[in-house]
Protein backbone atom coordinates (compact mmCIF):
# COMPACT_ATOMS: atom_id res chain seq x y z
CA MET A 1 -31.34 -66.99 -3.18
CA PHE A 2 -33.39 -67.62 -6.33
CA HIS A 3 -35.07 -64.20 -6.12
CA LYS A 4 -31.63 -62.64 -6.68
CA LEU A 5 -31.13 -64.74 -9.81
CA HIS A 6 -34.59 -63.80 -11.06
CA LYS A 7 -33.44 -60.19 -11.49
CA HIS A 8 -30.63 -61.23 -13.82
CA ARG A 9 -32.63 -63.63 -16.01
CA GLU A 10 -32.97 -61.13 -18.85
CA LYS A 11 -29.27 -60.27 -18.74
CA LEU A 12 -28.40 -63.94 -18.89
CA ALA A 13 -30.75 -64.42 -21.84
CA TYR A 14 -29.03 -61.60 -23.73
CA ALA A 15 -25.62 -63.10 -22.96
CA LEU A 16 -26.69 -66.53 -24.21
CA ILE A 17 -28.10 -64.96 -27.38
CA ALA A 18 -24.72 -63.32 -27.95
CA VAL A 19 -23.00 -66.69 -27.46
CA ALA A 20 -25.38 -68.22 -29.98
CA VAL A 21 -24.59 -65.54 -32.56
CA LEU A 22 -20.87 -66.15 -32.03
CA LEU A 23 -21.37 -69.90 -32.50
CA PHE A 24 -23.29 -69.30 -35.73
CA LEU A 25 -20.53 -67.03 -37.01
CA ARG A 26 -17.92 -69.62 -36.10
CA ALA A 27 -19.88 -72.33 -37.90
CA ILE A 28 -20.24 -70.16 -41.02
CA PHE A 29 -16.71 -68.80 -41.28
CA ARG A 30 -14.85 -71.97 -40.31
CA ALA A 31 -17.05 -74.47 -42.12
CA HIS A 32 -14.40 -75.26 -44.70
CA ALA A 33 -11.77 -76.03 -42.05
CA MET A 34 -13.85 -77.96 -39.48
CA PRO A 35 -15.39 -81.43 -39.75
CA LEU A 36 -19.05 -81.53 -40.60
CA ALA A 37 -19.98 -82.84 -37.15
CA GLU A 38 -18.35 -79.80 -35.51
CA VAL A 39 -20.16 -77.40 -37.81
CA LEU A 40 -23.47 -79.14 -37.08
CA LEU A 41 -22.70 -79.11 -33.37
CA ASP A 42 -22.02 -75.37 -33.36
CA ALA A 43 -25.07 -74.59 -35.47
CA SER A 44 -27.44 -76.80 -33.48
CA VAL A 45 -26.23 -75.50 -30.12
CA ALA A 46 -26.61 -71.95 -31.39
CA SER A 47 -30.11 -72.52 -32.71
CA SER A 48 -31.12 -74.29 -29.50
CA LEU A 49 -29.81 -71.38 -27.44
CA LEU A 50 -31.72 -68.93 -29.61
CA ALA A 51 -34.94 -70.93 -29.46
CA ARG A 52 -34.64 -71.07 -25.68
CA ASN A 53 -33.69 -67.45 -24.95
CA VAL A 54 -35.32 -65.28 -27.63
CA PRO A 55 -38.84 -65.90 -26.25
CA ARG A 56 -37.61 -64.71 -22.83
CA VAL A 57 -36.59 -61.36 -24.33
CA ILE A 58 -39.24 -60.86 -27.03
CA ASP A 59 -42.96 -61.37 -26.56
CA LEU A 60 -44.04 -63.99 -29.06
CA PRO A 61 -47.68 -64.78 -29.88
CA MET A 62 -48.97 -67.98 -28.28
CA GLN A 63 -49.31 -69.77 -31.60
CA TYR A 64 -45.51 -69.71 -31.96
CA ALA A 65 -44.74 -71.08 -28.50
CA TYR A 66 -45.13 -74.75 -29.38
CA PRO A 67 -43.16 -74.62 -32.69
CA VAL A 68 -40.31 -72.77 -31.00
CA ARG A 69 -40.24 -75.39 -28.25
CA CYS A 70 -40.16 -78.17 -30.85
CA ILE A 71 -37.28 -76.45 -32.66
CA GLU A 72 -35.41 -76.15 -29.37
CA ARG A 73 -35.82 -79.84 -28.54
CA PHE A 74 -34.93 -81.00 -32.06
CA THR A 75 -31.76 -78.91 -32.27
CA PHE A 76 -30.74 -79.97 -28.76
CA GLY A 77 -31.10 -83.60 -29.87
CA VAL A 78 -29.00 -82.93 -32.96
CA ALA A 79 -26.37 -81.32 -30.74
CA ILE A 80 -26.26 -84.39 -28.50
CA VAL A 81 -25.88 -86.70 -31.49
CA CYS A 82 -23.08 -84.55 -32.95
CA PHE A 83 -21.33 -84.43 -29.57
CA ILE A 84 -21.45 -88.21 -29.27
CA ALA A 85 -20.17 -88.58 -32.83
CA LEU A 86 -17.27 -86.23 -32.15
CA PHE A 87 -16.51 -88.02 -28.87
CA LEU A 88 -16.45 -91.43 -30.56
CA ARG A 89 -14.34 -90.07 -33.40
CA ARG A 90 -11.73 -88.73 -30.96
CA LEU A 91 -11.90 -91.89 -28.90
CA TRP A 92 -11.11 -94.15 -31.85
CA ALA A 93 -8.64 -91.81 -33.60
């Protein structure tokens, strides 16, 4: 079963990169109308998706592998914090 999914890994990476670009555009163009936590959530999810999927599509030198992984983990953590903040805000509102 997993060998069938292996063929589509690159296509999935391109699709997730497209989603990340759309999230960045949403964060930029709707920043004045959305709360700051939502803008940070969109931007951090987008940057985490890019940091995870761009190395699958583009060959990066080995010296960039660790910094890209650190960026991915940091932005994923920021996304989790923003999600919790938005959840608590909606819970108490």
